Short mmCIF file of C-alpha atoms in Angstrom, two decimals:
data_model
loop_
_atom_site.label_atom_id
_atom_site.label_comp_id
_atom_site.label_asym_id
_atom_site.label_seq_id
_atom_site.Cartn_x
_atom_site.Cartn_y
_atom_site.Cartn_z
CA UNK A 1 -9.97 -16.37 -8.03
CA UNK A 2 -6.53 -16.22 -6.54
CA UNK A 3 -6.38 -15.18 -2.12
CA UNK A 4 -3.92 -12.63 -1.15
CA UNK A 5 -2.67 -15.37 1.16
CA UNK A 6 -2.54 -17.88 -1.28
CA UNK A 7 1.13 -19.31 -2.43
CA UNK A 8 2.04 -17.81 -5.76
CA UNK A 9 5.14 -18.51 -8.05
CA UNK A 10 7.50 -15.99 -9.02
CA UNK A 11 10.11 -18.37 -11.38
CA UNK A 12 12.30 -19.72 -9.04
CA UNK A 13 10.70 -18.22 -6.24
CA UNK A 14 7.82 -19.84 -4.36
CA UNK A 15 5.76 -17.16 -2.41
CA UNK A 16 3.83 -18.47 0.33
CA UNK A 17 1.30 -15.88 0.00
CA UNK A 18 0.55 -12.68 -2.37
CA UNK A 19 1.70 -9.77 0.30
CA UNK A 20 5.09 -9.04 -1.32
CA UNK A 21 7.33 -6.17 0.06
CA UNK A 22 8.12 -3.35 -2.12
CA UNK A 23 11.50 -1.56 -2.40
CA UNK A 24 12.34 1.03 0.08
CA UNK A 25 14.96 3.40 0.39
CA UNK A 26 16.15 3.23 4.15
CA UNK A 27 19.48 4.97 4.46
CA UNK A 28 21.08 2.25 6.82
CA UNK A 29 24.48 1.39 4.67
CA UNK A 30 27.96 3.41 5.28
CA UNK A 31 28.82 6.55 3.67
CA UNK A 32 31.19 4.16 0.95
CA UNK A 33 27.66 1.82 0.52
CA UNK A 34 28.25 -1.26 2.57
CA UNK A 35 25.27 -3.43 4.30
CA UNK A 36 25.59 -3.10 8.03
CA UNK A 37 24.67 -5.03 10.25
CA UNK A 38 21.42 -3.61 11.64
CA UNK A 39 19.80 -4.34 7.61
CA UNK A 40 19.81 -8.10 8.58
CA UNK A 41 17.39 -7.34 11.52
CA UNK A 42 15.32 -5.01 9.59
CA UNK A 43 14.68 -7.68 6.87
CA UNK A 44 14.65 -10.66 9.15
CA UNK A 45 11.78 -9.13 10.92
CA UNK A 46 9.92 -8.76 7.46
CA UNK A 47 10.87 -12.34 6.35
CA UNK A 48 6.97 -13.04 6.45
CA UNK A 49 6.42 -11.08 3.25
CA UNK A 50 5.81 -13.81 -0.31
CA UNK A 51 8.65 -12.05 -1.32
CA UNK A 52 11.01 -9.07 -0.14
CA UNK A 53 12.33 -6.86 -3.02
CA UNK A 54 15.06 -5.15 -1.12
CA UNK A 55 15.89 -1.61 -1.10
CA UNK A 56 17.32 -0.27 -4.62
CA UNK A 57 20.98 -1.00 -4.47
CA UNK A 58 23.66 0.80 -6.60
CA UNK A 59 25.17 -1.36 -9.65
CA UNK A 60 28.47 0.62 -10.04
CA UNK A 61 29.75 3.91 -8.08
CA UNK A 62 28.60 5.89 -11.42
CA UNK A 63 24.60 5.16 -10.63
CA UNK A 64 24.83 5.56 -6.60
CA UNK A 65 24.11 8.97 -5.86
CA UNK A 66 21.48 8.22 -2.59
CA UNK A 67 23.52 8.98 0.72
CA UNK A 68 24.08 5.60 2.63
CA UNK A 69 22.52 3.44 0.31
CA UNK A 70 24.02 0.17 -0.57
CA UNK A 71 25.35 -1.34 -3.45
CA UNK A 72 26.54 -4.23 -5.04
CA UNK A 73 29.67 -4.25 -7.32
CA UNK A 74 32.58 -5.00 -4.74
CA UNK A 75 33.79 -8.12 -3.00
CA UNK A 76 33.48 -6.15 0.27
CA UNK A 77 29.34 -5.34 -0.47
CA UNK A 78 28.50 -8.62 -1.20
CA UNK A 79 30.79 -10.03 1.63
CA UNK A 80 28.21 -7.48 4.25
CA UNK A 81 25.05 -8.80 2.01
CA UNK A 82 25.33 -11.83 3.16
CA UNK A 83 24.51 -11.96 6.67
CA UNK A 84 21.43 -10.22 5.54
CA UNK A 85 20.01 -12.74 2.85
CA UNK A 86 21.04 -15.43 5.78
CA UNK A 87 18.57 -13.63 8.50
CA UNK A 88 15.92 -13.81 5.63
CA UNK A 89 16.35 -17.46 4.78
CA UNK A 90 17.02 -18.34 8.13
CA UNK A 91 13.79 -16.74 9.43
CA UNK A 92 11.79 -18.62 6.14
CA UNK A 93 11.92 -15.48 4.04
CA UNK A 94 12.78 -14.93 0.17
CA UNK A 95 14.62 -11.87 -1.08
CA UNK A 96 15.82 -10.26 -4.30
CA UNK A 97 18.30 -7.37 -4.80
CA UNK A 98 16.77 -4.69 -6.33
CA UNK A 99 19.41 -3.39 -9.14
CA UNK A 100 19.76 1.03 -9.33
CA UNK A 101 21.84 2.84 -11.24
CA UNK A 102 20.06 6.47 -10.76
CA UNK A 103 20.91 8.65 -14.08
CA UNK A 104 20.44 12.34 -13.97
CA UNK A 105 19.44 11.84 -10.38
CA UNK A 106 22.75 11.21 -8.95
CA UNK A 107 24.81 14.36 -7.45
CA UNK A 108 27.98 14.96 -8.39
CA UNK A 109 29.62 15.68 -4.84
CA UNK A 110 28.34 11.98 -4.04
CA UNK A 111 29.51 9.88 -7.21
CA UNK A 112 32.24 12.25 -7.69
CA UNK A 113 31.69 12.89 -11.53
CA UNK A 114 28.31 14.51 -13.74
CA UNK A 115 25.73 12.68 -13.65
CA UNK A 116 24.73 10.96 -17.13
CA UNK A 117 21.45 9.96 -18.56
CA UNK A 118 19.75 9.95 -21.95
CA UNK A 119 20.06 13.37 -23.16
CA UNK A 120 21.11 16.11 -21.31
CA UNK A 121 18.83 17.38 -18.68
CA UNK A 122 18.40 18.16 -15.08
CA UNK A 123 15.70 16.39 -12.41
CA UNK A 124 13.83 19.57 -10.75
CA UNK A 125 14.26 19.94 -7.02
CA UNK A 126 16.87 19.26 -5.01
CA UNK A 127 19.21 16.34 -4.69
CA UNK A 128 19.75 14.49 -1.44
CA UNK A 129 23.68 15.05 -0.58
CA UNK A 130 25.89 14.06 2.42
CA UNK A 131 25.39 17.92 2.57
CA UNK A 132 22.27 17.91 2.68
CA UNK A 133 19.52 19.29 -0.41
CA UNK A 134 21.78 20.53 -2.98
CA UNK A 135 20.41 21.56 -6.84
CA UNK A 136 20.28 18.64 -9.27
CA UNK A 137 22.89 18.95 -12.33
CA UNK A 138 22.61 18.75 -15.69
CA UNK A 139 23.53 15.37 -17.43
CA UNK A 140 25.52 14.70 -19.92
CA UNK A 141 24.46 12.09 -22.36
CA UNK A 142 25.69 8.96 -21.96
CA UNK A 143 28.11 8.09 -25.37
CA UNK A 144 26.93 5.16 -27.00
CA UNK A 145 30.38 3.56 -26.82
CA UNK A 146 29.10 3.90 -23.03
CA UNK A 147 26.23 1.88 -23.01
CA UNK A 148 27.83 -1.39 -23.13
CA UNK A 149 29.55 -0.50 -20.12
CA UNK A 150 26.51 0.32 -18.12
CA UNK A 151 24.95 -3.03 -19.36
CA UNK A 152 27.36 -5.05 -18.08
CA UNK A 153 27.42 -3.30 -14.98
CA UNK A 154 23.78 -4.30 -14.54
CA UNK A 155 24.98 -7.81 -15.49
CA UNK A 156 27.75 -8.10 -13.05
CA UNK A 157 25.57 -6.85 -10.23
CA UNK A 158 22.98 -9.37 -10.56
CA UNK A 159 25.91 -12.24 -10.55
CA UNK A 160 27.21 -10.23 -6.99
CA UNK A 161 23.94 -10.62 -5.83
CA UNK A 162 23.41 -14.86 -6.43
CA UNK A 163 26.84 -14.77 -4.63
CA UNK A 164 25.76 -12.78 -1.82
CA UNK A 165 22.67 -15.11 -1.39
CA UNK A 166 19.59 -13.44 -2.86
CA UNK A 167 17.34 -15.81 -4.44
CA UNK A 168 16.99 -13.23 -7.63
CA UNK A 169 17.20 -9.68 -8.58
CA UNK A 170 14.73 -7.24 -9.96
CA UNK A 171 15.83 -4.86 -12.50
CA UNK A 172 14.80 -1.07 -11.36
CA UNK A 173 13.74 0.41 -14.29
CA UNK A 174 11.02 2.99 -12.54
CA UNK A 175 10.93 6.02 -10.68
CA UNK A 176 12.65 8.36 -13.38
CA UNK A 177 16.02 6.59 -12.60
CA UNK A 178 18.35 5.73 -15.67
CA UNK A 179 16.16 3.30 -17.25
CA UNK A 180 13.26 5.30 -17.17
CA UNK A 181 15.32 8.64 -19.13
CA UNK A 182 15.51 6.46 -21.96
CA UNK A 183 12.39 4.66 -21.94
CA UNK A 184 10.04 7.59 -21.77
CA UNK A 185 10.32 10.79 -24.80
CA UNK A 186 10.26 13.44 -21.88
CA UNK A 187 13.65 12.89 -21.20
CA UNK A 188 15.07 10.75 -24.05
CA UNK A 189 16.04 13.37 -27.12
CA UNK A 190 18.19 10.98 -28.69
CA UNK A 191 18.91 10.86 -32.24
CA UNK A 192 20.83 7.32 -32.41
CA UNK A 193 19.99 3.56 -31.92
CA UNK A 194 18.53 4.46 -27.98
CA UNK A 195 16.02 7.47 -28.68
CA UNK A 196 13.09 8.27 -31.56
CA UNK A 197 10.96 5.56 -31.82
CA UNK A 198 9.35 3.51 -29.00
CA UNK A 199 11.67 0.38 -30.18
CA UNK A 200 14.19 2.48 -29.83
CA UNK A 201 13.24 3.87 -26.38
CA UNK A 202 12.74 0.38 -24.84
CA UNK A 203 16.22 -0.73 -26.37
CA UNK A 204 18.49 -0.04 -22.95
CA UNK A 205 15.54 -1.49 -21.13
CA UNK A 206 15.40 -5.07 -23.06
CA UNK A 207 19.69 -5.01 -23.30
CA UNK A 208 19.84 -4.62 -19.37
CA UNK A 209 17.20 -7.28 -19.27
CA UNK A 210 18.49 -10.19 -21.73
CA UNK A 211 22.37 -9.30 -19.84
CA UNK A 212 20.53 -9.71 -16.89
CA UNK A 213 18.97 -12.91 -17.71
CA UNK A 214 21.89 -14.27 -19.32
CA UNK A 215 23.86 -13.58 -16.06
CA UNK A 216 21.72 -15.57 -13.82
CA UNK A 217 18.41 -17.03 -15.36
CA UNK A 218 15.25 -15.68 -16.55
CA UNK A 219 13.60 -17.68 -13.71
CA UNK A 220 15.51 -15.24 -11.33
CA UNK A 221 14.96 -11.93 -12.75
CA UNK A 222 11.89 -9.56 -12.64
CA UNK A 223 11.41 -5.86 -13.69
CA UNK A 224 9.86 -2.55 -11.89
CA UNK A 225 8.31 -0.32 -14.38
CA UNK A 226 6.44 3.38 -13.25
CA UNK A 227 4.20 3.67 -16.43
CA UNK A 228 1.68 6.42 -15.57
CA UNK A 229 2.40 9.69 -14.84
CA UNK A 230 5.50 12.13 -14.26
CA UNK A 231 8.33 10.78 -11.91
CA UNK A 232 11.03 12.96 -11.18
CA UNK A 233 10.19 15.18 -13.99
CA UNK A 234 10.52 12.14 -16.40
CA UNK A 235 6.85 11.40 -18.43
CA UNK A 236 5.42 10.22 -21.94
CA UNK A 237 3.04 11.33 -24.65
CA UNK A 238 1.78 8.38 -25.25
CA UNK A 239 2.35 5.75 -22.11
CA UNK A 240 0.03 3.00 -23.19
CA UNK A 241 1.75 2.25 -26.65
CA UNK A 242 5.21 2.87 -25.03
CA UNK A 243 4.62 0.37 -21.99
CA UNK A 244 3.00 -2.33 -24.00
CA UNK A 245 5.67 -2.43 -26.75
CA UNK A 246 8.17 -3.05 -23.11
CA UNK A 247 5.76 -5.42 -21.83
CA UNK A 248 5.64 -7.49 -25.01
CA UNK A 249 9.60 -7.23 -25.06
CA UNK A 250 9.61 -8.31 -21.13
CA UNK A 251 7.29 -10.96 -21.99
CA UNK A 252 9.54 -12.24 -25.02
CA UNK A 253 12.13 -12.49 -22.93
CA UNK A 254 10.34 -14.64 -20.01
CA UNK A 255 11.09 -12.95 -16.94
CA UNK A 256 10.08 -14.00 -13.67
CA UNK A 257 7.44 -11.43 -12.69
CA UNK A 258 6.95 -7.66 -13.54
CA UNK A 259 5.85 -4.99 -10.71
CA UNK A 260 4.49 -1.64 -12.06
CA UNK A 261 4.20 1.08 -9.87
CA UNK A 262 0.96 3.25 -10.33
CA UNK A 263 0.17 6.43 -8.15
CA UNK A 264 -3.52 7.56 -8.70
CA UNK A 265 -5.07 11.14 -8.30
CA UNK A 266 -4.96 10.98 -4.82
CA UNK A 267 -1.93 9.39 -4.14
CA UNK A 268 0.02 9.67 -0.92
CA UNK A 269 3.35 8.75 -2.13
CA UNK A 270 3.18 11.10 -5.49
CA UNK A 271 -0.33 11.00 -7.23
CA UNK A 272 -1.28 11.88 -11.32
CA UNK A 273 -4.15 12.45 -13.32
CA UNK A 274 -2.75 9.96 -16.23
CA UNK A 275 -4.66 6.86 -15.85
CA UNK A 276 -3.19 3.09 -14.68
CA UNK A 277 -1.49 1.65 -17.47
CA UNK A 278 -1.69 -2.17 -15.68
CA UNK A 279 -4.89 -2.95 -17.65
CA UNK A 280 -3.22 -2.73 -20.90
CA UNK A 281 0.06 -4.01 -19.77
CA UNK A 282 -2.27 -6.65 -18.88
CA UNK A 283 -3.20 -7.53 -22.23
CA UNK A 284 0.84 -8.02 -23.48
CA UNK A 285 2.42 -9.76 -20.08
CA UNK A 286 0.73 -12.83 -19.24
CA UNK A 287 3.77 -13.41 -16.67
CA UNK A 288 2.59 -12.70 -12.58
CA UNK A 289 1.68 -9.48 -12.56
CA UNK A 290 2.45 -7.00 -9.23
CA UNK A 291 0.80 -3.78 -8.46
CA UNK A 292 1.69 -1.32 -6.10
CA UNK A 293 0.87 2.17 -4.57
CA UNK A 294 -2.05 3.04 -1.67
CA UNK A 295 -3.14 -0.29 -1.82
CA UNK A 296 -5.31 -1.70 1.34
CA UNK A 297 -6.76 -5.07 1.95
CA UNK A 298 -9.97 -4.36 0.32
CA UNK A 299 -8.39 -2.90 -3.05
CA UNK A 300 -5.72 -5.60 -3.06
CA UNK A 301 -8.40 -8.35 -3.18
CA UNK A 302 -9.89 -6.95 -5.84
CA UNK A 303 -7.47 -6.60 -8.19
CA UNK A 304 -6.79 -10.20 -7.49
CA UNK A 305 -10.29 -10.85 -7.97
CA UNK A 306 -10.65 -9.29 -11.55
CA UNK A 307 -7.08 -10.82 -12.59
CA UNK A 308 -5.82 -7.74 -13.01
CA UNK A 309 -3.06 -8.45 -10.43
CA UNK A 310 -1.36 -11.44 -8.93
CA UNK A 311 0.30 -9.82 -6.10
CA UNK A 312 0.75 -7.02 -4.70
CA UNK A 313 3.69 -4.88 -3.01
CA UNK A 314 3.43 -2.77 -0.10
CA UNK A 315 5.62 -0.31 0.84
CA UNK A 316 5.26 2.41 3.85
CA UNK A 317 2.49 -0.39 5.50
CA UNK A 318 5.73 -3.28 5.55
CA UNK A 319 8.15 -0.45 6.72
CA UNK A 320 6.10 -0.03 10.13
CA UNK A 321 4.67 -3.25 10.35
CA UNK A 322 6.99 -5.93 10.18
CA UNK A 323 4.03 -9.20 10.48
CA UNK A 324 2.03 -6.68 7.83
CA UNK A 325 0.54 -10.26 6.12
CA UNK A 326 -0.45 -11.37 8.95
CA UNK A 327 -1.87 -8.15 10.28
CA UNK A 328 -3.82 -8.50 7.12
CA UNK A 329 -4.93 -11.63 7.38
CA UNK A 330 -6.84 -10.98 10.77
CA UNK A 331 -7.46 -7.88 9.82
CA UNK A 332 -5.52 -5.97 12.89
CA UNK A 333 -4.69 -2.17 13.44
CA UNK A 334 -1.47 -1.15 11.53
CA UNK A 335 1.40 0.87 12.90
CA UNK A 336 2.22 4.40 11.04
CA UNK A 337 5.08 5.13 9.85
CA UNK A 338 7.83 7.93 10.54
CA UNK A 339 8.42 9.67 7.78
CA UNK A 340 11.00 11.57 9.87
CA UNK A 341 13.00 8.42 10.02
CA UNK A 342 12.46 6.98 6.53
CA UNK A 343 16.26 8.10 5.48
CA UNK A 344 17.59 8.15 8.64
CA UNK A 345 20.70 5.99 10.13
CA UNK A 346 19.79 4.96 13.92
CA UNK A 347 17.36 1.99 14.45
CA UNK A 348 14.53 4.59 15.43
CA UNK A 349 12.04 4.07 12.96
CA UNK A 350 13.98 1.18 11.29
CA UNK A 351 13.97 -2.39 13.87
CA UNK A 352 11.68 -0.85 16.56
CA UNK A 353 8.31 -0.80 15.11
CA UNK A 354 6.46 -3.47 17.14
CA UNK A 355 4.85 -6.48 15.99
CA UNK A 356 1.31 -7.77 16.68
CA UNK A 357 2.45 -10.06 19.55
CA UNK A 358 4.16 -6.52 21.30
CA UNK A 359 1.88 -3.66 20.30
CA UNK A 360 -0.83 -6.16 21.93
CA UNK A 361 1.04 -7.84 24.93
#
């Protein structure tokens, strides 16, 4: 049985220990999505993690609709990534960029076009604008003649991203963002080559994959998948055939690691009734395996224990506590975080959460 503070490898990457960090959306970039230069302190501080996945980060203008979040498709983003990936590596840390392009969840008055997804449809709620909350739009289908477009978008990114310095990229394909429209019959009405059938459905997700891989090695590319429950108004009659039919096409196509994020009925972060799909996903990826959502030291373990898991992410815990695996490890008080500050763009709430050596000095 597998410690949480065991090494574990992740293709290319060799994790010291199991305590990965999960993406988080932090709000620290420039209004035109450029890395500044406070994101290499909030990551160097974090470089203790097995592995940071970074904050989702926009492949093209198109799929960028989060205020101040980065991206990754011009010479002038990857130019401001790389003093980041330096503090990581410099500090002893491993990062990949996480790749986004958001769908029917981008606003219009931030991408400066309609949003486009797999059929057309709106999120419910509000959008998060440089105005502040505005109404999500409808999409517009993307054409087919499209698609190839957005696929090498995804590839190009993940090439920017070896050239800015990360040591891989994971392919965001969670959350109700693009990916997640067409993989799940909630959202996908298609009638062509990308909606119907499950193979169908999963198509966009194994294209962006295999471009992905092509671009930069299967050993440096891994997948986030949200397979139980609604996200963002985005869900599935049947989950467990439709994830293990993506698993089994992950697994065919030998990526590095696969991270599933799974809210229970009492979540704190979102929460559903529709049970964990990771079991049966399980049974069709024998890659590593990473779960996420409310996990503690206790739970983790145990997942590990039963093989369910390999690793495990954490999110809010590595936002305020930047030595989390070690925290863990000696089982010390963790900081809370802000939620006032999560989107924020000062350093309150961001590089000021203490570590152990502070909070106890």
């Amino acid at each position: 049985m597998a410690n949480l503070f065991e090494p574990l490898q992740l293709g290319a990457i060799h994790a010291p220990n199991r305590v990965l960090m999960a993406p988080l959306t932090r709000s620290r970039a420039t209004r035109d999505h450029v890395p500044t230069p406070i994101m290499a302190e909030y990551y160097r501080q974090r470089a203790s993690a097995g592995l940071i996945i970074s904050e989702a980060t926009g492949i093209s203008r198109q799929g960028l609709g989060w205020p101040y979040a980065p991206g990754l498709w011009s010479d002038k983003q990857v130019a401001a990534w790389r003093p980041v990936t330096t503090a990581v590596h410099e500090a002893g840390g491993r990062i990949v960029a996480q790749l986004w392009h958001m769908g029917r969840a981008v606003h219009s008055s931030v991408t400066g076009e309609q949003p486009v997804s797999a059929s057309a449809s709106a999120v419910p709620g509000n959008a998060h604008t440089y105005e502040g909350k505005q109404p999500y739009e409808v999409a517009r289908p993307l054409g087919i003649d499209e698609i190839p477009g957005v696929i090498a978008d995804y590839a190009h990114a993940a090439k920017n991203a070896v050239a800015a310095g990360f040591d891989g990229v994971q392919i965001h394909a969670a959350n109700g963002y693009l990916i997640d429209q067409f993989l799940r019959d909630g959202s996908n009405h298609r009638d062509d080559d990308y909606g119907g059938s499950i193979e169908n459905r999963i198509r966009l997700l194994r294209e962006v994959t295999q471009a992905v891989v092509d671009a930069i090695g299967a050993e440096r590319v891994s997948v986030r998948l949200s397979p139980n429950g609604d996200s963002q108004g985005v869900d599935d009659s049947d989950p467990s055939s439709l994830f293990a039919a993506a698993a089994e096409a992950l697994q065919r196509i030998g990526i590095a690691f696969l991270e599933l994020r799974e809210p229970g009925p009492d979540g704190t972060f979102g929460r559903t009734d529709v049970p964990r799909q990771s079991p049966v996903i399980r049974q069709h990826f024998s890659g590593p395996l990473i779960l996420n959502s409310d996990y503690d030291l206790e739970r983790a373990q145990r997942d590990l224990d039963s093989g369910l898991a390999d690793g495990v992410s954490f999110g809010r815990a590595f936002m305020a506590n930047p030595d989390l695996p070690k925290r863990l490890l000696i089982n010390a008080p963790l900081n809370n975080p802000d939620m006032a500050t999560f989107y924020s763009q000062g350093a309150e709430g961001y590089v000021d959460y203490p570590a152990l050596e502070k909070a106890t000095a």
